[in-house]
Amino acid sequence: MAIVLSENFRALFYAPFYAACATGAFARAGVEVELRPSPDPLAAAAALRAGEVDVMWGGPLRVMIARDTDPKSDLVCFCDVVARDPFFVIGARPRPDFRFADLLSMKLATVSEVPTPWVCLQDDLRRAGVDPAKADRVSDRSMAENEAALREGKIDAVQVFQPYAERLISTGAGHVWYAAADRGLTAYTTLVTRRGLLASRADELSRMIRGMDATLKWFATAPSFDIADTVQSFFPDVSRDLFAACIDRYRALNLWGPDPVIRREGYDRLHAAMRSSGILSGDIAFEDVVDTKLASAAIGSVTRA
C-alpha cells in the first residue's frame, strides 16, 4: 500500500519534496509514495488528522499549535528538509547597512498567506530591541500584490520568498536587505505523520526518510539547472533561468538541511519566536512534537550499508 503524501501548498522552497517524487528517490528507497495536492496548509493538516493521508509536509509551527490546542494531539514531525527560514526582506533601494530599526521609518508589507514568516520576523525585531507593533505594516495582501506594490513605489519593503524575491532582484526593482536564513537554524518544514502510523508503518517511513536523505544530498551538489529541469513541471510559470537562480540563492544560504534529522537548535528558535508572538499559550517540549529516532536509525543504516 502506498504512503499518501499531502502537499502543504505550492512553493519553490519545497522543491526537494517534488524532486524526491520526480527523480524516483522514494521508489529507489523501496517505498511507493502517492503525492496528493492540497489547497492550503489547514486543509493538509485536517486531512492528516482525519486519516485521509498518511504524511504531509509542513511546519513544526502547525504541530506545536495543534499540541497547544489539544495536549492529546498525535501529530509528530519526523524528517527534516527545510532547516532555515526561506523568506527575505526586499527593499526598493540598496541598503547595505540595513538594521531592523530601519523598518520603523518605512512601510513594510509582510506575508498574509501563512503565519510563520511574520512570527519569525517579529522575533528577530524583538531580539534587536525593536518593537514590532510600531512597524507601519501592511499585513493583508498577497505576496504577488506586494511585489507589484514595491515596483509601483507604494511601499518601501516586502517580505517574500522565491521566486518573488529573485524576480525583484533580477530586474533591479528590489534589493536584499535581510535573508531570514541568516539567523541560523529555524525548523521550518518537515515530514509530519501521526504517532500511531509512525509505529505501524515504521519500515515504509524509514524508506521515505532515506529517499529524502538522498534527495537532500543531490540538492547539495547537482547543477541548479538540473534541479530546475527536474521539478519545472510543478512551476510552469517560473522560467528555467529564474528557477536556477532561486536554487542557487537558497543553496548559498544553506536553506535545506544536510540530512533529515531535526535539530533541537532549529526547533528551539522557532518555539521561542512562537512564544514571543503569543501564538502559544505555554511551552511545548521538543519530544512532544518531534521524533528523531526514526531518521537517525534510517540514515545510520544507509551509512553502514
Coordinates of C-alpha atoms in Angstrom, one line a residue:
M1 CA 0.0 0.0 0.0
A2 CA 1.4 3.4 -1.0
I3 CA 2.2 6.1 1.5
V4 CA -0.2 9.0 0.7
L5 CA 1.9 12.2 1.0
S6 CA 0.0 15.5 1.1
E7 CA 1.4 18.7 -0.4
N8 CA 1.2 21.6 2.0
F9 CA 0.9 24.3 -0.6
R10 CA 2.8 25.0 -3.8
A11 CA 6.1 26.8 -3.1
L12 CA 9.5 26.7 -4.7
F13 CA 11.4 26.2 -1.4
Y14 CA 9.6 22.8 -1.2
A15 CA 11.5 21.7 -4.3
P16 CA 13.2 18.7 -2.5
F17 CA 9.8 17.1 -1.9
Y18 CA 8.8 17.4 -5.5
A19 CA 12.2 16.2 -6.6
A20 CA 12.1 13.1 -4.4
C21 CA 8.9 12.1 -6.3
A22 CA 10.1 13.2 -9.8
T23 CA 13.5 11.6 -9.6
G24 CA 12.3 8.3 -8.3
A25 CA 14.2 8.7 -5.0
F26 CA 11.3 7.2 -3.0
A27 CA 11.0 4.3 -5.3
R28 CA 14.7 3.6 -5.2
A29 CA 14.5 3.6 -1.4
G30 CA 11.8 0.9 -1.7
V31 CA 8.6 2.8 -0.9
E32 CA 5.7 3.7 -3.1
V33 CA 4.6 7.3 -2.4
E34 CA 1.5 8.9 -3.9
L35 CA 1.7 12.7 -3.9
R36 CA -1.6 14.4 -3.3
P37 CA -2.2 18.1 -3.9
S38 CA -3.6 20.3 -1.1
P39 CA -5.2 23.8 -1.5
D40 CA -3.6 25.1 1.7
P41 CA -1.8 24.1 4.9
L42 CA -5.0 24.0 7.0
A43 CA -6.6 21.5 4.6
A44 CA -3.4 19.4 4.6
A45 CA -3.4 19.2 8.4
A46 CA -7.1 18.4 8.5
A47 CA -6.6 15.6 6.0
L48 CA -3.8 14.1 8.1
R49 CA -5.8 14.3 11.3
A50 CA -8.7 12.6 9.6
G51 CA -6.6 9.8 8.3
E52 CA -7.3 10.7 4.6
V53 CA -3.5 11.0 4.0
D54 CA -0.6 9.3 5.8
V55 CA 2.0 12.0 5.7
M56 CA 2.1 15.7 5.0
W57 CA 5.0 18.2 4.7
G58 CA 4.6 21.3 6.8
G59 CA 6.0 23.5 9.5
P60 CA 6.5 22.3 13.1
L61 CA 4.6 25.5 13.9
R62 CA 1.4 23.8 12.9
V63 CA 2.2 20.7 15.0
M64 CA 3.1 22.9 18.0
I65 CA -0.2 24.8 17.7
A66 CA -2.1 21.5 17.5
R67 CA -0.4 20.3 20.7
D68 CA -1.1 23.6 22.4
T69 CA -4.8 23.4 21.5
D70 CA -5.1 19.7 22.3
P71 CA -2.4 18.1 24.5
K72 CA -3.6 14.7 23.2
S73 CA -2.7 15.7 19.6
D74 CA -0.8 12.8 18.0
L75 CA 0.9 14.7 15.1
V76 CA 4.7 14.3 15.0
C77 CA 7.5 15.7 12.9
F78 CA 10.0 13.0 11.9
C79 CA 12.0 14.1 8.9
D80 CA 13.8 17.5 8.4
V81 CA 14.0 19.1 5.0
V82 CA 13.8 22.9 5.1
A83 CA 16.1 23.7 8.0
R84 CA 16.1 27.5 7.7
D85 CA 13.7 30.3 7.0
P86 CA 13.2 30.8 3.2
F87 CA 11.9 34.4 3.4
F88 CA 13.6 37.7 2.6
V89 CA 13.0 41.3 3.3
I90 CA 13.4 43.0 -0.1
G91 CA 13.7 46.8 -0.3
A92 CA 13.1 49.2 -3.1
R93 CA 16.6 50.7 -2.8
P94 CA 20.0 49.3 -1.8
R95 CA 20.6 49.3 1.9
P96 CA 23.9 47.5 2.7
D97 CA 23.9 48.7 6.3
F98 CA 20.4 47.5 7.0
R99 CA 19.3 47.3 10.6
F100 CA 15.9 46.1 11.9
A101 CA 15.3 49.5 13.4
D102 CA 15.2 50.9 9.8
L103 CA 11.8 49.2 9.4
L104 CA 10.2 51.6 11.8
S105 CA 10.7 54.5 9.4
M106 CA 9.1 52.9 6.3
K107 CA 6.1 51.0 5.1
L108 CA 6.7 47.2 5.2
A109 CA 4.4 44.6 3.6
T110 CA 4.5 41.2 5.3
V111 CA 3.2 37.8 4.3
S112 CA -0.5 37.2 4.7
E113 CA -0.7 33.7 3.2
V114 CA 0.9 31.9 6.2
P115 CA 1.8 32.9 9.8
T116 CA 5.3 31.6 10.2
P117 CA 7.2 34.3 8.3
W118 CA 5.9 37.2 10.4
V119 CA 6.1 35.1 13.6
C120 CA 9.8 34.7 13.0
L121 CA 10.5 38.2 11.7
Q122 CA 8.8 39.8 14.7
D123 CA 11.0 37.8 17.0
D124 CA 14.1 39.0 15.0
L125 CA 12.9 42.6 15.7
R126 CA 12.3 42.0 19.4
R127 CA 15.8 40.4 19.8
A128 CA 17.2 43.6 18.1
G129 CA 15.4 45.8 20.6
V130 CA 12.7 46.9 18.1
D131 CA 9.0 46.8 19.0
P132 CA 7.3 45.1 16.0
A133 CA 4.0 46.7 17.0
K134 CA 5.5 50.1 16.0
A135 CA 6.2 49.0 12.4
D136 CA 4.0 50.6 9.7
R137 CA 3.0 47.2 8.3
V138 CA 0.7 46.1 5.5
S139 CA -0.4 42.6 6.5
D140 CA -3.5 41.8 4.4
R141 CA -2.2 41.4 0.9
S142 CA -0.7 38.5 -1.0
M143 CA 3.0 38.3 -2.0
A144 CA 2.1 38.9 -5.6
E145 CA 0.2 42.1 -4.7
N146 CA 3.1 43.2 -2.5
E147 CA 5.6 42.6 -5.3
A148 CA 3.6 44.8 -7.6
A149 CA 3.2 47.5 -4.9
L150 CA 7.0 47.6 -4.4
R151 CA 7.6 48.0 -8.1
E152 CA 5.0 50.8 -8.2
G153 CA 6.6 52.6 -5.3
K154 CA 3.6 52.2 -3.0
I155 CA 5.6 50.5 -0.2
D156 CA 9.3 50.6 0.8
A157 CA 9.9 46.9 1.5
V158 CA 8.3 43.5 1.2
Q159 CA 8.6 40.1 2.9
V160 CA 8.6 37.4 0.3
F161 CA 10.0 34.0 -0.7
Q162 CA 11.3 32.8 -4.0
P163 CA 10.6 33.4 -6.9
Y164 CA 9.1 36.8 -5.9
A165 CA 12.5 37.8 -4.3
E166 CA 14.5 36.7 -7.4
R167 CA 12.2 38.5 -9.8
L168 CA 12.6 41.7 -8.0
I169 CA 16.4 41.3 -7.7
S170 CA 17.0 40.3 -11.3
T171 CA 15.0 43.3 -12.6
G172 CA 16.7 45.8 -10.3
A173 CA 13.3 46.6 -8.7
G174 CA 14.4 45.1 -5.4
H175 CA 17.4 44.6 -3.2
V176 CA 18.0 42.1 -0.4
W177 CA 18.0 43.8 2.9
Y178 CA 17.7 40.6 5.0
A179 CA 17.7 36.9 4.3
A180 CA 15.9 35.2 7.2
A181 CA 18.0 32.1 6.7
D182 CA 21.0 34.1 8.0
R183 CA 19.5 34.0 11.6
G184 CA 20.6 30.3 11.7
L185 CA 18.7 27.1 12.1
T186 CA 14.9 27.5 12.3
A187 CA 12.9 24.3 12.0
Y188 CA 10.7 25.3 9.0
T189 CA 9.4 22.3 7.1
T190 CA 9.4 18.6 8.0
L191 CA 7.5 15.5 7.1
V192 CA 4.7 15.0 9.6
T193 CA 2.6 12.0 10.4
R194 CA 0.5 10.5 13.3
R195 CA 2.3 8.7 16.1
G196 CA 0.3 5.5 15.5
L197 CA 1.3 5.4 11.9
L198 CA 5.0 6.2 12.8
A199 CA 5.0 2.9 14.7
S200 CA 2.8 0.8 12.4
R201 CA 4.5 1.8 9.2
A202 CA 7.9 2.5 10.5
D203 CA 9.7 0.5 7.7
E204 CA 8.0 2.4 4.9
L205 CA 8.5 5.8 6.7
S206 CA 12.2 4.9 7.2
R207 CA 12.4 4.3 3.4
M208 CA 10.8 7.7 2.8
I209 CA 13.4 9.3 5.0
R210 CA 16.2 7.5 3.0
G211 CA 14.6 8.9 -0.2
M212 CA 14.6 12.4 1.3
D213 CA 18.2 12.0 2.5
A214 CA 19.4 11.0 -1.0
T215 CA 17.5 14.0 -2.4
L216 CA 19.0 16.4 0.0
K217 CA 22.5 15.2 -0.9
W218 CA 21.7 15.5 -4.6
F219 CA 20.4 19.1 -4.0
A220 CA 23.7 20.0 -2.3
T221 CA 25.8 19.1 -5.4
A222 CA 23.6 19.0 -8.6
P223 CA 23.8 21.8 -11.1
S224 CA 21.0 24.2 -10.4
F225 CA 19.7 23.9 -13.9
D226 CA 19.4 20.1 -13.5
I227 CA 17.3 20.7 -10.4
A228 CA 15.1 23.3 -12.2
D229 CA 14.6 20.8 -15.1
T230 CA 13.6 18.1 -12.7
V231 CA 10.8 20.0 -11.0
Q232 CA 9.9 22.6 -13.6
S233 CA 6.5 20.9 -14.3
F234 CA 5.4 21.9 -10.8
F235 CA 6.2 25.5 -11.5
P236 CA 5.3 26.1 -15.2
D237 CA 5.2 29.9 -14.7
V238 CA 8.8 30.2 -13.5
S239 CA 11.4 30.4 -16.2
R240 CA 14.3 28.0 -16.2
D241 CA 16.9 30.7 -15.7
L242 CA 14.9 32.3 -12.8
F243 CA 14.3 28.9 -11.2
A244 CA 18.1 28.0 -11.3
A245 CA 18.9 31.4 -9.8
C246 CA 16.4 30.8 -6.9
I247 CA 18.0 27.4 -6.2
D248 CA 21.5 29.0 -6.2
R249 CA 20.5 31.7 -3.7
Y250 CA 18.8 29.2 -1.4
R251 CA 21.8 26.9 -1.5
A252 CA 24.1 29.7 -0.7
L253 CA 22.0 30.3 2.4
N254 CA 22.1 26.5 3.4
L255 CA 18.3 26.5 3.3
W256 CA 18.0 22.8 3.1
G257 CA 19.3 20.5 5.8
P258 CA 22.3 18.3 5.3
D259 CA 20.3 15.3 6.4
P260 CA 16.7 14.5 7.7
V261 CA 17.4 14.6 11.4
I262 CA 15.5 17.6 13.0
R263 CA 17.9 19.7 15.1
R264 CA 16.8 20.9 18.6
E265 CA 18.5 24.2 17.9
G266 CA 16.2 24.9 15.0
Y267 CA 13.2 23.8 17.0
D268 CA 14.1 26.0 19.9
R269 CA 14.4 29.1 17.7
L270 CA 11.0 28.5 16.1
H271 CA 9.5 27.8 19.5
A272 CA 10.9 31.0 21.0
A273 CA 9.5 33.0 18.1
M274 CA 6.1 31.5 18.7
R275 CA 6.2 32.2 22.4
S276 CA 7.3 35.8 21.8
S277 CA 4.4 36.3 19.3
G278 CA 1.8 35.0 21.7
I279 CA 0.7 32.2 19.3
L280 CA 1.4 29.6 22.0
S281 CA -0.2 29.6 25.5
G282 CA 2.7 27.7 27.0
D283 CA 5.9 25.8 26.3
I284 CA 5.8 22.8 24.1
A285 CA 8.6 20.2 24.7
F286 CA 10.7 19.1 21.7
E287 CA 9.9 15.5 22.4
D288 CA 6.2 16.2 22.4
V289 CA 6.2 17.0 18.7
V290 CA 9.5 15.7 17.2
D291 CA 10.8 12.2 16.7
T292 CA 14.4 11.9 15.7
K293 CA 14.9 8.2 16.4
L294 CA 13.5 7.0 13.1
A295 CA 15.6 9.4 11.0
S296 CA 18.7 8.7 12.9
A297 CA 18.3 5.0 12.5
A298 CA 17.3 5.3 8.8
I299 CA 20.3 7.3 7.7
G300 CA 22.5 5.3 10.0
S301 CA 21.6 2.2 8.2
V302 CA 22.4 3.8 4.9
T303 CA 25.8 4.9 6.2
R304 CA 26.6 1.3 7.4
A305 CA 25.3 -0.3 4.1

